[in-house]
């Protein structure tokens, strides 16, 4: 394999679809993390205003959001690996 610079710029130039999907995943993960932060604030509000029942529901929503975030973290890792394979293939050419 020739000594090449496997940068995101090369990936964007040679394989825009790969990097576009990766960028979308990053945005989606950020959205989920923002939702988790909102849920944490909501849990705090519920603790101040209401009883245990609503807090339990909010905690369940938070747990679901964390799971979704974990799934997207795994998807991002897969996208990164695909991008790396794509770059390695391009570098061999």
XYZ file of N, CA and C in Angstrom, residues 14-70:
171
model
N -13.611 11.458 -2.806
C -13.738 10.226 -3.582
C -15.015 9.437 -3.286
N -15.540 9.589 -2.076
C -16.717 8.801 -1.697
C -17.675 9.641 -0.857
N -18.359 10.598 -1.496
C -19.236 11.499 -0.732
C -20.388 10.793 -0.026
N -20.905 9.701 -0.623
C -22.034 8.996 0.005
C -21.648 8.423 1.360
N -20.456 7.825 1.435
C -19.949 7.249 2.685
C -19.902 8.319 3.767
N -19.323 9.454 3.449
C -19.142 10.501 4.451
C -20.436 11.241 4.760
N -21.313 11.342 3.770
C -22.606 11.988 4.030
C -23.394 11.184 5.045
N -23.396 9.848 4.891
C -24.140 9.022 5.845
C -23.484 9.080 7.227
N -22.165 9.164 7.259
C -21.456 9.278 8.519
C -21.805 10.599 9.214
N -21.828 11.686 8.449
C -22.182 12.994 9.008
C -23.604 12.990 9.547
N -24.517 12.333 8.825
C -25.903 12.235 9.297
C -25.971 11.479 10.621
N -25.193 10.404 10.731
C -25.170 9.645 11.982
C -24.680 10.508 13.138
N -23.625 11.292 12.879
C -23.106 12.171 13.936
C -24.166 13.169 14.372
N -24.889 13.745 13.404
C -25.951 14.703 13.745
C -27.051 14.022 14.550
N -27.399 12.807 14.148
C -28.460 12.078 14.846
C -28.041 11.760 16.279
N -26.791 11.384 16.454
C -26.281 11.098 17.804
C -26.330 12.359 18.657
N -25.935 13.498 18.091
C -26.015 14.757 18.829
C -27.447 15.077 19.212
N -28.397 14.819 18.297
C -29.814 15.044 18.605
C -30.255 14.179 19.776
N -29.844 12.907 19.764
C -30.228 12.003 20.850
C -29.619 12.447 22.180
N -28.368 12.903 22.144
C -27.738 13.379 23.372
C -28.439 14.628 23.908
N -28.886 15.480 22.993
C -29.646 16.668 23.415
C -30.965 16.243 24.047
N -31.603 15.224 23.473
C -32.851 14.723 24.049
C -32.617 14.147 25.445
N -31.501 13.453 25.628
C -31.167 12.905 26.945
C -30.989 14.037 27.949
N -30.293 15.096 27.541
C -30.103 16.240 28.440
C -31.450 16.854 28.813
N -32.353 16.977 27.828
C -33.692 17.520 28.105
C -34.455 16.614 29.078
N -34.324 15.301 28.864
C -35.000 14.363 29.758
C -34.479 14.482 31.191
N -33.172 14.683 31.328
C -32.601 14.853 32.669
C -33.182 16.088 33.345
N -33.304 17.175 32.577
C -33.915 18.393 33.138
C -35.374 18.136 33.497
N -36.052 17.403 32.626
C -37.462 17.087 32.860
C -37.619 16.250 34.129
N -36.707 15.302 34.327
C -36.731 14.483 35.547
C -36.572 15.380 36.777
N -35.648 16.337 36.697
C -35.459 17.272 37.810
C -36.722 18.066 38.096
N -37.387 18.530 37.041
C -38.641 19.268 37.202
C -39.706 18.399 37.862
N -39.780 17.151 37.403
C -40.787 16.247 37.969
C -40.532 15.982 39.450
N -39.261 15.843 39.797
C -38.925 15.620 41.202
C -39.424 16.783 42.068
N -39.339 17.985 41.514
C -39.782 19.161 42.268
C -41.300 19.276 42.322
N -41.979 18.857 41.239
C -43.411 19.151 41.121
C -44.346 17.989 41.427
N -43.920 16.783 41.105
C -44.854 15.666 41.165
C -44.330 14.516 42.021
N -45.105 13.446 42.017
C -44.747 12.278 42.826
C -43.865 11.276 42.092
N -43.657 10.151 42.749
C -42.749 9.113 42.257
C -43.186 8.499 40.923
N -44.493 8.395 40.687
C -44.978 7.702 39.491
C -44.455 8.370 38.214
N -44.586 9.682 38.117
C -44.125 10.388 36.916
C -42.602 10.364 36.800
N -41.956 10.362 37.917
C -40.488 10.271 37.895
C -40.056 8.933 37.319
N -40.742 7.859 37.715
C -40.421 6.527 37.177
C -40.622 6.486 35.658
N -41.715 7.101 35.195
C -41.977 7.142 33.749
C -40.867 7.920 33.040
N -40.476 9.059 33.603
C -39.406 9.858 33.010
C -38.091 9.083 32.991
N -37.813 8.345 34.050
C -36.591 7.532 34.099
C -36.608 6.434 33.040
N -37.799 5.855 32.794
C -37.911 4.840 31.750
C -37.640 5.465 30.380
N -38.188 6.651 30.135
C -37.932 7.359 28.874
C -36.440 7.637 28.715
N -35.820 8.030 29.803
C -34.369 8.306 29.787
C -33.573 7.047 29.444
N -33.966 5.917 30.035
C -33.281 4.647 29.760
C -33.430 4.261 28.291
N -34.621 4.476 27.723
C -34.841 4.190 26.299
C -33.966 5.097 25.444
N -33.897 6.374 25.786
C -33.068 7.313 25.028
C -31.595 6.917 25.090
N -31.147 6.451 26.268
C -29.752 5.996 26.397
C -29.481 4.785 25.510
N -30.438 3.879 25.451
C -30.284 2.705 24.584
C -30.207 3.120 23.117
N -31.066 4.054 22.716
C -31.039 4.545 21.335
C -29.697 5.190 21.034
N -29.176 5.923 21.996
C -27.882 6.572 21.825
C -26.780 5.523 21.665
N -26.842 4.474 22.448
C -25.855 3.384 22.357
C -25.923 2.704 20.991
